[in-house]
Amino acid sequence: MIKRTLYFGNPARLRVKDLQLVIERQDEKNVTVPLEDLGFIVLDHFGITISHYALNELMFHNVMVITTDETHMPAGMFLPMAGNHAQTESFRAQINAPVPTHKRIWQATIRSKILNQAALLDRVGATDNPLRDLALEVQSGDVTNREAAAAKLYWQLLFDPYRFKRHRYGKPPNNLLNYGYAILRGVIARALCGAGLLPMLGVHHHNRNNPFPLADDIMEPYRPFVDDMVWNMAQEEPDIGNLTPELKKILLEIPATGVMMQGEVKPLHLAAARTAASVKRCFTEGQKRPVYPSF
């Protein structure tokens, strides 16, 4: 089932009654949405209030809630602590997984990321695309850092007219990429929690100030799908310096965007759930590598 994304950019009161999210706005008729239809909620106004009971019910139904800061960029997210019937066993297997398992997962992850980057460069007509050769060179744990080598070439080829450098605080379209990646990170974190995994235990990322390193690991092959959306926006929009509501609306379609996985086109958030389940099997059943989507 495709889950809905709700964006709130104006004052509202959110509560839950009879398994329905009730949306109350001043001088407007109340709107209700079944909790089972929801996957993601973005709260982008300081005039929004939400009841504790509503948050609890949203977590119970595995609905991710994203909050934004004064710049309207995602600042944090609420995720369920319990979302899988075999969670304790999954946690134990994840915590006790040996280093070779982590290295195999990371190798497969980076290889898939680079192949997706290569496919996107082909799609946009980039010439002299060397990324597929780099993907074949990724070793266990990516000890030779083919990811960085590919990234340097990738950004130059993808946004060459902009003389682009990927940097969180860099010039546009970095602002669009930041917003899109924040949404994507939440989608992946939600899928990992739903699979009974701890998103705070990474296989590669280990920054102690990062609460979701596993999500940052597993989202890597999904990033080119955000890049694809941003590339198209950069071609069509005369001004991408401002993150307008119209641009946000496009990026909020990330969870529902279609991706190819194992011969089927499916919404990205469902593909993420399948990826998360495969990561769990790497920890619990000895599966060699996770399953990722491709262009």
PDB file of C-alpha atoms in Angstrom:
ATOM      1  CA  MET A   1       0.000   0.000   0.000  1.00  0.00           C
ATOM      2  CA  ILE A   2       1.333   3.433  -0.950  1.00  0.00           C
ATOM      3  CA  LYS A   3       1.572   5.583   2.173  1.00  0.00           C
ATOM      4  CA  ARG A   4       0.566   9.232   2.097  1.00  0.00           C
ATOM      5  CA  THR A   5       2.804  12.182   2.956  1.00  0.00           C
ATOM      6  CA  LEU A   6       1.149  15.123   4.716  1.00  0.00           C
ATOM      7  CA  TYR A   7       2.838  18.533   4.768  1.00  0.00           C
ATOM      8  CA  PHE A   8       1.716  21.248   7.189  1.00  0.00           C
ATOM      9  CA  GLY A   9       3.020  24.733   6.420  1.00  0.00           C
ATOM     10  CA  ASN A  10       0.364  26.745   8.300  1.00  0.00           C
ATOM     11  CA  PRO A  11      -0.981  26.775  11.872  1.00  0.00           C
ATOM     12  CA  ALA A  12      -3.044  23.698  12.727  1.00  0.00           C
ATOM     13  CA  ARG A  13      -4.007  21.466  15.625  1.00  0.00           C
ATOM     14  CA  LEU A  14      -3.490  17.741  15.157  1.00  0.00           C
ATOM     15  CA  ARG A  15      -5.180  15.099  17.265  1.00  0.00           C
ATOM     16  CA  VAL A  16      -6.337  11.512  16.869  1.00  0.00           C
ATOM     17  CA  LYS A  17      -9.837  10.151  17.293  1.00  0.00           C
ATOM     18  CA  ASP A  18     -11.161   6.746  16.289  1.00  0.00           C
ATOM     19  CA  LEU A  19      -7.927   5.871  14.433  1.00  0.00           C
ATOM     20  CA  GLN A  20      -8.232   9.034  12.359  1.00  0.00           C
ATOM     21  CA  LEU A  21      -5.837  11.977  12.325  1.00  0.00           C
ATOM     22  CA  VAL A  22      -8.035  15.029  12.894  1.00  0.00           C
ATOM     23  CA  ILE A  23      -6.715  18.237  11.349  1.00  0.00           C
ATOM     24  CA  GLU A  24      -8.188  21.392  12.834  1.00  0.00           C
ATOM     25  CA  ARG A  25      -7.633  24.825  11.321  1.00  0.00           C
ATOM     26  CA  GLN A  26      -9.174  28.098  12.377  1.00  0.00           C
ATOM     27  CA  ASP A  27     -12.341  28.976  10.446  1.00  0.00           C
ATOM     28  CA  GLU A  28     -12.116  25.762   8.411  1.00  0.00           C
ATOM     29  CA  LYS A  29     -13.953  22.475   8.559  1.00  0.00           C
ATOM     30  CA  ASN A  30     -12.031  19.666  10.245  1.00  0.00           C
ATOM     31  CA  VAL A  31     -10.345  17.153   7.955  1.00  0.00           C
ATOM     32  CA  THR A  32      -9.704  13.522   8.926  1.00  0.00           C
ATOM     33  CA  VAL A  33      -7.225  11.025   7.501  1.00  0.00           C
ATOM     34  CA  PRO A  34      -7.041   7.314   8.475  1.00  0.00           C
ATOM     35  CA  LEU A  35      -3.845   6.547  10.356  1.00  0.00           C
ATOM     36  CA  GLU A  36      -3.348   3.380   8.308  1.00  0.00           C
ATOM     37  CA  ASP A  37      -3.025   5.532   5.157  1.00  0.00           C
ATOM     38  CA  LEU A  38      -0.176   7.633   6.544  1.00  0.00           C
ATOM     39  CA  GLY A  39       3.545   7.110   6.214  1.00  0.00           C
ATOM     40  CA  PHE A  40       5.095  10.541   6.663  1.00  0.00           C
ATOM     41  CA  ILE A  41       4.124  13.879   8.229  1.00  0.00           C
ATOM     42  CA  VAL A  42       6.132  17.102   7.897  1.00  0.00           C
ATOM     43  CA  LEU A  43       5.512  19.855  10.475  1.00  0.00           C
ATOM     44  CA  ASP A  44       6.791  23.115   8.956  1.00  0.00           C
ATOM     45  CA  HIS A  45       5.242  25.871  11.075  1.00  0.00           C
ATOM     46  CA  PHE A  46       5.783  26.890  14.702  1.00  0.00           C
ATOM     47  CA  GLY A  47       2.034  27.440  15.049  1.00  0.00           C
ATOM     48  CA  ILE A  48       1.293  23.698  14.820  1.00  0.00           C
ATOM     49  CA  THR A  49       0.259  21.823  17.952  1.00  0.00           C
ATOM     50  CA  ILE A  50      -0.019  18.058  18.247  1.00  0.00           C
ATOM     51  CA  SER A  51      -1.309  16.047  21.187  1.00  0.00           C
ATOM     52  CA  HIS A  52       0.813  13.509  23.021  1.00  0.00           C
ATOM     53  CA  TYR A  53      -1.820  10.871  22.302  1.00  0.00           C
ATOM     54  CA  ALA A  54      -1.629  11.682  18.585  1.00  0.00           C
ATOM     55  CA  LEU A  55       2.154  11.265  18.589  1.00  0.00           C
ATOM     56  CA  ASN A  56       1.821   7.956  20.394  1.00  0.00           C
ATOM     57  CA  GLU A  57      -0.735   6.663  17.875  1.00  0.00           C
ATOM     58  CA  LEU A  58       1.368   7.836  14.940  1.00  0.00           C
ATOM     59  CA  MET A  59       4.367   5.959  16.334  1.00  0.00           C
ATOM     60  CA  PHE A  60       2.223   2.850  16.875  1.00  0.00           C
ATOM     61  CA  HIS A  61       1.192   2.973  13.194  1.00  0.00           C
ATOM     62  CA  ASN A  62       4.809   3.487  12.086  1.00  0.00           C
ATOM     63  CA  VAL A  63       4.216   7.025  10.830  1.00  0.00           C
ATOM     64  CA  MET A  64       7.360   9.125  10.688  1.00  0.00           C
ATOM     65  CA  VAL A  65       6.981  12.723  11.891  1.00  0.00           C
ATOM     66  CA  ILE A  66       9.538  15.298  10.686  1.00  0.00           C
ATOM     67  CA  THR A  67       9.917  18.721  12.306  1.00  0.00           C
ATOM     68  CA  THR A  68      11.637  21.726  10.737  1.00  0.00           C
ATOM     69  CA  ASP A  69      13.614  24.678  12.074  1.00  0.00           C
ATOM     70  CA  GLU A  70      13.313  28.423  11.507  1.00  0.00           C
ATOM     71  CA  THR A  71      14.883  28.036   8.044  1.00  0.00           C
ATOM     72  CA  HIS A  72      12.212  25.436   7.134  1.00  0.00           C
ATOM     73  CA  MET A  73      14.826  22.704   6.829  1.00  0.00           C
ATOM     74  CA  PRO A  74      14.166  19.311   8.501  1.00  0.00           C
ATOM     75  CA  ALA A  75      15.583  19.441  12.014  1.00  0.00           C
ATOM     76  CA  GLY A  76      14.481  16.172  13.603  1.00  0.00           C
ATOM     77  CA  MET A  77      12.150  13.203  13.401  1.00  0.00           C
ATOM     78  CA  PHE A  78      10.041  10.950  15.583  1.00  0.00           C
ATOM     79  CA  LEU A  79      10.331   7.211  14.987  1.00  0.00           C
ATOM     80  CA  PRO A  80       8.773   4.204  16.729  1.00  0.00           C
ATOM     81  CA  MET A  81      10.811   2.304  19.298  1.00  0.00           C
ATOM     82  CA  ALA A  82       8.901  -0.918  18.622  1.00  0.00           C
ATOM     83  CA  GLY A  83       7.921  -1.989  15.140  1.00  0.00           C
ATOM     84  CA  ASN A  84       8.731  -5.665  14.780  1.00  0.00           C
ATOM     85  CA  HIS A  85       7.614  -8.797  16.621  1.00  0.00           C
ATOM     86  CA  ALA A  86      11.163 -10.253  16.705  1.00  0.00           C
ATOM     87  CA  GLN A  87      12.874  -7.037  17.635  1.00  0.00           C
ATOM     88  CA  THR A  88      14.978  -8.316  20.526  1.00  0.00           C
ATOM     89  CA  GLU A  89      16.519 -11.055  18.398  1.00  0.00           C
ATOM     90  CA  SER A  90      17.196  -8.575  15.589  1.00  0.00           C
ATOM     91  CA  PHE A  91      18.844  -6.128  17.960  1.00  0.00           C
ATOM     92  CA  ARG A  92      21.072  -8.850  19.383  1.00  0.00           C
ATOM     93  CA  ALA A  93      22.111 -10.094  15.939  1.00  0.00           C
ATOM     94  CA  GLN A  94      22.815  -6.551  14.759  1.00  0.00           C
ATOM     95  CA  ILE A  95      24.887  -5.702  17.834  1.00  0.00           C
ATOM     96  CA  ASN A  96      26.892  -8.926  17.636  1.00  0.00           C
ATOM     97  CA  ALA A  97      27.429  -8.920  13.862  1.00  0.00           C
ATOM     98  CA  PRO A  98      31.117  -9.514  13.016  1.00  0.00           C
ATOM     99  CA  VAL A  99      33.242  -6.982  11.168  1.00  0.00           C
ATOM    100  CA  PRO A 100      33.245  -8.989   7.880  1.00  0.00           C
ATOM    101  CA  THR A 101      29.441  -8.716   7.781  1.00  0.00           C
ATOM    102  CA  HIS A 102      29.679  -4.935   8.104  1.00  0.00           C
ATOM    103  CA  LYS A 103      32.312  -4.804   5.375  1.00  0.00           C
ATOM    104  CA  ARG A 104      30.242  -6.916   2.960  1.00  0.00           C
ATOM    105  CA  ILE A 105      27.171  -4.757   3.534  1.00  0.00           C
ATOM    106  CA  TRP A 106      29.167  -1.582   2.929  1.00  0.00           C
ATOM    107  CA  GLN A 107      30.825  -2.983  -0.195  1.00  0.00           C
ATOM    108  CA  ALA A 108      27.443  -3.893  -1.719  1.00  0.00           C
ATOM    109  CA  THR A 109      25.984  -0.555  -0.650  1.00  0.00           C
ATOM    110  CA  ILE A 110      28.697   1.550  -2.277  1.00  0.00           C
ATOM    111  CA  ARG A 111      28.753  -0.576  -5.421  1.00  0.00           C
ATOM    112  CA  SER A 112      24.993  -0.077  -5.809  1.00  0.00           C
ATOM    113  CA  LYS A 113      25.326   3.646  -5.146  1.00  0.00           C
ATOM    114  CA  ILE A 114      28.000   4.120  -7.801  1.00  0.00           C
ATOM    115  CA  LEU A 115      26.059   2.048 -10.353  1.00  0.00           C
ATOM    116  CA  ASN A 116      22.979   4.197  -9.750  1.00  0.00           C
ATOM    117  CA  GLN A 117      25.089   7.331 -10.101  1.00  0.00           C
ATOM    118  CA  ALA A 118      26.416   5.978 -13.392  1.00  0.00           C
ATOM    119  CA  ALA A 119      22.893   5.244 -14.622  1.00  0.00           C
ATOM    120  CA  LEU A 120      21.768   8.777 -13.773  1.00  0.00           C
ATOM    121  CA  LEU A 121      24.726  10.263 -15.648  1.00  0.00           C
ATOM    122  CA  ASP A 122      23.737   8.188 -18.684  1.00  0.00           C
ATOM    123  CA  ARG A 123      20.183   9.447 -18.362  1.00  0.00           C
ATOM    124  CA  VAL A 124      21.206  13.113 -18.379  1.00  0.00           C
ATOM    125  CA  GLY A 125      23.546  12.591 -21.321  1.00  0.00           C
ATOM    126  CA  ALA A 126      26.887  12.961 -19.576  1.00  0.00           C
ATOM    127  CA  THR A 127      29.835  11.908 -21.732  1.00  0.00           C
ATOM    128  CA  ASP A 128      32.936   9.945 -20.710  1.00  0.00           C
ATOM    129  CA  ASN A 129      31.147   8.308 -17.802  1.00  0.00           C
ATOM    130  CA  PRO A 130      33.764   6.243 -15.898  1.00  0.00           C
ATOM    131  CA  LEU A 131      31.663   5.301 -12.875  1.00  0.00           C
ATOM    132  CA  ARG A 132      30.786   1.732 -13.832  1.00  0.00           C
ATOM    133  CA  ASP A 133      34.480   0.862 -13.900  1.00  0.00           C
ATOM    134  CA  LEU A 134      34.851   2.391 -10.438  1.00  0.00           C
ATOM    135  CA  ALA A 135      31.925   0.309  -9.169  1.00  0.00           C
ATOM    136  CA  LEU A 136      33.763  -2.872 -10.166  1.00  0.00           C
ATOM    137  CA  GLU A 137      36.768  -1.723  -8.112  1.00  0.00           C
ATOM    138  CA  VAL A 138      34.870  -1.459  -4.801  1.00  0.00           C
ATOM    139  CA  GLN A 139      36.472  -3.831  -2.320  1.00  0.00           C
ATOM    140  CA  SER A 140      35.252  -5.224   0.987  1.00  0.00           C
ATOM    141  CA  GLY A 141      34.589  -2.261   3.256  1.00  0.00           C
ATOM    142  CA  ASP A 142      35.503   0.047   0.336  1.00  0.00           C
ATOM    143  CA  VAL A 143      39.001   0.296   1.783  1.00  0.00           C
ATOM    144  CA  THR A 144      40.252   2.170  -1.314  1.00  0.00           C
ATOM    145  CA  ASN A 145      37.429   4.713  -0.989  1.00  0.00           C
ATOM    146  CA  ARG A 146      36.002   4.322  -4.480  1.00  0.00           C
ATOM    147  CA  GLU A 147      32.949   6.145  -3.137  1.00  0.00           C
ATOM    148  CA  ALA A 148      34.880   9.411  -2.847  1.00  0.00           C
ATOM    149  CA  ALA A 149      36.563   8.963  -6.215  1.00  0.00           C
ATOM    150  CA  ALA A 150      33.199   8.380  -7.866  1.00  0.00           C
ATOM    151  CA  ALA A 151      31.587  11.331  -6.056  1.00  0.00           C
ATOM    152  CA  LYS A 152      34.198  13.794  -7.318  1.00  0.00           C
ATOM    153  CA  LEU A 153      33.577  12.793 -10.934  1.00  0.00           C
ATOM    154  CA  TYR A 154      29.834  12.396 -10.483  1.00  0.00           C
ATOM    155  CA  TRP A 155      29.101  15.912  -9.263  1.00  0.00           C
ATOM    156  CA  GLN A 156      31.294  17.485 -11.924  1.00  0.00           C
ATOM    157  CA  LEU A 157      29.485  15.595 -14.671  1.00  0.00           C
ATOM    158  CA  LEU A 158      25.967  15.938 -13.272  1.00  0.00           C
ATOM    159  CA  PHE A 159      25.941  19.693 -12.627  1.00  0.00           C
ATOM    160  CA  ASP A 160      28.828  20.791 -14.841  1.00  0.00           C
ATOM    161  CA  PRO A 161      27.045  23.960 -16.117  1.00  0.00           C
ATOM    162  CA  TYR A 162      26.860  25.174 -12.514  1.00  0.00           C
ATOM    163  CA  ARG A 163      30.548  24.423 -11.746  1.00  0.00           C
ATOM    164  CA  PHE A 164      29.010  22.608  -8.843  1.00  0.00           C
ATOM    165  CA  LYS A 165      30.573  21.395  -5.593  1.00  0.00           C
ATOM    166  CA  ARG A 166      28.535  19.265  -3.250  1.00  0.00           C
ATOM    167  CA  HIS A 167      28.592  20.928   0.160  1.00  0.00           C
ATOM    168  CA  ARG A 168      25.895  21.204   2.789  1.00  0.00           C
ATOM    169  CA  TYR A 169      26.268  24.976   2.924  1.00  0.00           C
ATOM    170  CA  GLY A 170      27.216  25.426  -0.721  1.00  0.00           C
ATOM    171  CA  LYS A 171      25.372  27.282  -3.447  1.00  0.00           C
ATOM    172  CA  PRO A 172      22.213  25.918  -5.131  1.00  0.00           C
ATOM    173  CA  PRO A 173      21.168  23.278  -5.876  1.00  0.00           C
ATOM    174  CA  ASN A 174      22.766  22.185  -2.581  1.00  0.00           C
ATOM    175  CA  ASN A 175      19.707  23.564  -0.785  1.00  0.00           C
ATOM    176  CA  LEU A 176      17.409  21.232  -2.738  1.00  0.00           C
ATOM    177  CA  LEU A 177      19.701  18.259  -2.197  1.00  0.00           C
ATOM    178  CA  ASN A 178      19.832  18.953   1.553  1.00  0.00           C
ATOM    179  CA  TYR A 179      16.047  18.992   1.807  1.00  0.00           C
ATOM    180  CA  GLY A 180      15.608  15.908  -0.356  1.00  0.00           C
ATOM    181  CA  TYR A 181      18.245  13.921   1.513  1.00  0.00           C
ATOM    182  CA  ALA A 182      16.632  14.820   4.850  1.00  0.00           C
ATOM    183  CA  ILE A 183      13.323  13.397   3.628  1.00  0.00           C
ATOM    184  CA  LEU A 184      15.083  10.324   2.242  1.00  0.00           C
ATOM    185  CA  ARG A 185      16.931   9.785   5.518  1.00  0.00           C
ATOM    186  CA  GLY A 186      13.628   9.713   7.347  1.00  0.00           C
ATOM    187  CA  VAL A 187      12.172   7.208   4.879  1.00  0.00           C
ATOM    188  CA  ILE A 188      15.125   4.861   5.371  1.00  0.00           C
ATOM    189  CA  ALA A 189      15.120   5.265   9.168  1.00  0.00           C
ATOM    190  CA  ARG A 190      11.409   4.430   9.244  1.00  0.00           C
ATOM    191  CA  ALA A 191      12.011   1.289   7.140  1.00  0.00           C
ATOM    192  CA  LEU A 192      14.858   0.145   9.396  1.00  0.00           C
ATOM    193  CA  CYS A 193      12.727   0.568  12.513  1.00  0.00           C
ATOM    194  CA  GLY A 194       9.903  -1.313  10.828  1.00  0.00           C
ATOM    195  CA  ALA A 195      12.301  -4.189  10.124  1.00  0.00           C
ATOM    196  CA  GLY A 196      13.292  -4.356  13.779  1.00  0.00           C
ATOM    197  CA  LEU A 197      16.748  -2.801  13.410  1.00  0.00           C
ATOM    198  CA  LEU A 198      18.497  -0.103  15.418  1.00  0.00           C
ATOM    199  CA  PRO A 199      19.130   2.893  13.131  1.00  0.00           C
ATOM    200  CA  MET A 200      21.714   4.239  15.581  1.00  0.00           C
ATOM    201  CA  LEU A 201      24.118   1.314  14.980  1.00  0.00           C
ATOM    202  CA  GLY A 202      25.842   1.843  11.641  1.00  0.00           C
ATOM    203  CA  VAL A 203      27.965  -0.481   9.551  1.00  0.00           C
ATOM    204  CA  HIS A 204      30.213   2.354   8.315  1.00  0.00           C
ATOM    205  CA  HIS A 205      29.080   5.692   9.751  1.00  0.00           C
ATOM    206  CA  HIS A 206      29.981   5.916  13.447  1.00  0.00           C
ATOM    207  CA  ASN A 207      29.908   9.610  14.377  1.00  0.00           C
ATOM    208  CA  ARG A 208      28.882   9.741  18.032  1.00  0.00           C
ATOM    209  CA  ASN A 209      26.848  12.895  17.346  1.00  0.00           C
ATOM    210  CA  ASN A 210      24.825  11.125  14.641  1.00  0.00           C
ATOM    211  CA  PRO A 211      21.648   9.436  15.959  1.00  0.00           C
ATOM    212  CA  PHE A 212      20.918   7.571  12.680  1.00  0.00           C
ATOM    213  CA  PRO A 213      24.182   6.219  11.230  1.00  0.00           C
ATOM    214  CA  LEU A 214      22.632   3.020   9.846  1.00  0.00           C
ATOM    215  CA  ALA A 215      20.076   5.115   7.980  1.00  0.00           C
ATOM    216  CA  ASP A 216      22.933   7.174   6.548  1.00  0.00           C
ATOM    217  CA  ASP A 217      24.642   3.951   5.459  1.00  0.00           C
ATOM    218  CA  ILE A 218      21.653   2.340   3.803  1.00  0.00           C
ATOM    219  CA  MET A 219      20.345   5.476   2.090  1.00  0.00           C
ATOM    220  CA  GLU A 220      23.478   5.812  -0.071  1.00  0.00           C
ATOM    221  CA  PRO A 221      22.184   3.894  -3.146  1.00  0.00           C
ATOM    222  CA  TYR A 222      18.920   5.844  -2.886  1.00  0.00           C
ATOM    223  CA  ARG A 223      20.554   9.264  -3.113  1.00  0.00           C
ATOM    224  CA  PRO A 224      20.702   9.282  -6.951  1.00  0.00           C
ATOM    225  CA  PHE A 225      16.893   9.155  -7.046  1.00  0.00           C
ATOM    226  CA  VAL A 226      16.868  12.468  -5.157  1.00  0.00           C
ATOM    227  CA  ASP A 227      19.641  13.771  -7.415  1.00  0.00           C
ATOM    228  CA  ASP A 228      17.490  12.905 -10.435  1.00  0.00           C
ATOM    229  CA  MET A 229      14.583  14.959  -9.087  1.00  0.00           C
ATOM    230  CA  VAL A 230      16.858  17.895  -8.260  1.00  0.00           C
ATOM    231  CA  TRP A 231      18.530  17.764 -11.671  1.00  0.00           C
ATOM    232  CA  ASN A 232      15.148  18.023 -13.363  1.00  0.00           C
ATOM    233  CA  MET A 233      14.121  20.870 -11.075  1.00  0.00           C
ATOM    234  CA  ALA A 234      17.347  22.723 -11.900  1.00  0.00           C
ATOM    235  CA  GLN A 235      16.570  22.420 -15.622  1.00  0.00           C
ATOM    236  CA  GLU A 236      12.992  23.610 -15.316  1.00  0.00           C
ATOM    237  CA  GLU A 237      13.055  26.250 -12.576  1.00  0.00           C
ATOM    238  CA  PRO A 238      14.645  29.670 -13.280  1.00  0.00           C
ATOM    239  CA  ASP A 239      15.288  30.314  -9.575  1.00  0.00           C
ATOM    240  CA  ILE A 240      16.327  27.438  -7.347  1.00  0.00           C
ATOM    241  CA  GLY A 241      18.004  29.642  -4.767  1.00  0.00           C
ATOM    242  CA  ASN A 242      14.854  29.802  -2.670  1.00  0.00           C
ATOM    243  CA  LEU A 243      13.281  26.652  -1.283  1.00  0.00           C
ATOM    244  CA  THR A 244       9.733  27.626  -2.208  1.00  0.00           C
ATOM    245  CA  PRO A 245       6.599  25.673  -1.260  1.00  0.00           C
ATOM    246  CA  GLU A 246       6.349  24.563  -4.876  1.00  0.00           C
ATOM    247  CA  LEU A 247       9.858  23.082  -4.796  1.00  0.00           C
ATOM    248  CA  LYS A 248       9.201  21.444  -1.431  1.00  0.00           C
ATOM    249  CA  LYS A 249       6.048  19.876  -2.829  1.00  0.00           C
ATOM    250  CA  ILE A 250       8.087  18.158  -5.527  1.00  0.00           C
ATOM    251  CA  LEU A 251      10.654  16.856  -3.034  1.00  0.00           C
ATOM    252  CA  LEU A 252       7.941  15.613  -0.691  1.00  0.00           C
ATOM    253  CA  GLU A 253       7.039  13.129  -3.431  1.00  0.00           C
ATOM    254  CA  ILE A 254      10.289  11.257  -2.727  1.00  0.00           C
ATOM    255  CA  PRO A 255       8.624   8.481  -0.659  1.00  0.00           C
ATOM    256  CA  ALA A 256       6.197   7.744  -3.501  1.00  0.00           C
ATOM    257  CA  THR A 257       8.564   8.097  -6.449  1.00  0.00           C
ATOM    258  CA  GLY A 258       8.859   4.932  -8.519  1.00  0.00           C
ATOM    259  CA  VAL A 259      12.070   2.887  -8.403  1.00  0.00           C
ATOM    260  CA  MET A 260      13.071  -0.387 -10.034  1.00  0.00           C
ATOM    261  CA  MET A 261      13.753  -3.281  -7.684  1.00  0.00           C
ATOM    262  CA  GLN A 262      14.196  -6.889  -8.756  1.00  0.00           C
ATOM    263  CA  GLY A 263      12.322  -6.324 -12.012  1.00  0.00           C
ATOM    264  CA  GLU A 264       9.408  -4.432 -10.476  1.00  0.00           C
ATOM    265  CA  VAL A 265       8.634  -0.725 -10.240  1.00  0.00           C
ATOM    266  CA  LYS A 266       7.518   0.170  -6.732  1.00  0.00           C
ATOM    267  CA  PRO A 267       7.242   3.290  -4.568  1.00  0.00           C
ATOM    268  CA  LEU A 268      10.539   4.201  -2.965  1.00  0.00           C
ATOM    269  CA  HIS A 269       9.231   3.765   0.574  1.00  0.00           C
ATOM    270  CA  LEU A 270       8.198   0.166  -0.201  1.00  0.00           C
ATOM    271  CA  ALA A 271      11.571  -0.492  -1.812  1.00  0.00           C
ATOM    272  CA  ALA A 272      13.186   0.876   1.353  1.00  0.00           C
ATOM    273  CA  ALA A 273      11.191  -1.610   3.426  1.00  0.00           C
ATOM    274  CA  ARG A 274      12.459  -4.462   1.257  1.00  0.00           C
ATOM    275  CA  THR A 275      16.022  -3.179   1.559  1.00  0.00           C
ATOM    276  CA  ALA A 276      15.682  -2.940   5.340  1.00  0.00           C
ATOM    277  CA  ALA A 277      14.375  -6.511   5.517  1.00  0.00           C
ATOM    278  CA  SER A 278      17.350  -7.697   3.466  1.00  0.00           C
ATOM    279  CA  VAL A 279      19.773  -5.837   5.767  1.00  0.00           C
ATOM    280  CA  LYS A 280      18.157  -7.616   8.691  1.00  0.00           C
ATOM    281  CA  ARG A 281      18.721 -10.975   6.967  1.00  0.00           C
ATOM    282  CA  CYS A 282      22.401 -10.066   6.573  1.00  0.00           C
ATOM    283  CA  PHE A 283      22.579  -9.848  10.366  1.00  0.00           C
ATOM    284  CA  THR A 284      20.247 -12.705  11.310  1.00  0.00           C
ATOM    285  CA  GLU A 285      20.523 -15.258   8.488  1.00  0.00           C
ATOM    286  CA  GLY A 286      23.926 -14.676   6.963  1.00  0.00           C
ATOM    287  CA  GLN A 287      22.616 -13.202   3.694  1.00  0.00           C
ATOM    288  CA  LYS A 288      25.645 -11.923   1.775  1.00  0.00           C
ATOM    289  CA  ARG A 289      24.399  -8.502   0.673  1.00  0.00           C
ATOM    290  CA  PRO A 290      21.358  -6.210   0.919  1.00  0.00           C
ATOM    291  CA  VAL A 291      18.886  -5.706  -1.918  1.00  0.00           C
ATOM    292  CA  TYR A 292      18.859  -2.218  -3.472  1.00  0.00           C
ATOM    293  CA  PRO A 293      16.864  -0.515  -6.239  1.00  0.00           C
ATOM    294  CA  SER A 294      18.336   0.550  -9.562  1.00  0.00           C
ATOM    295  CA  PHE A 295      17.475   2.942 -12.363  1.00  0.00           C
TER     296      PHE A 295
END
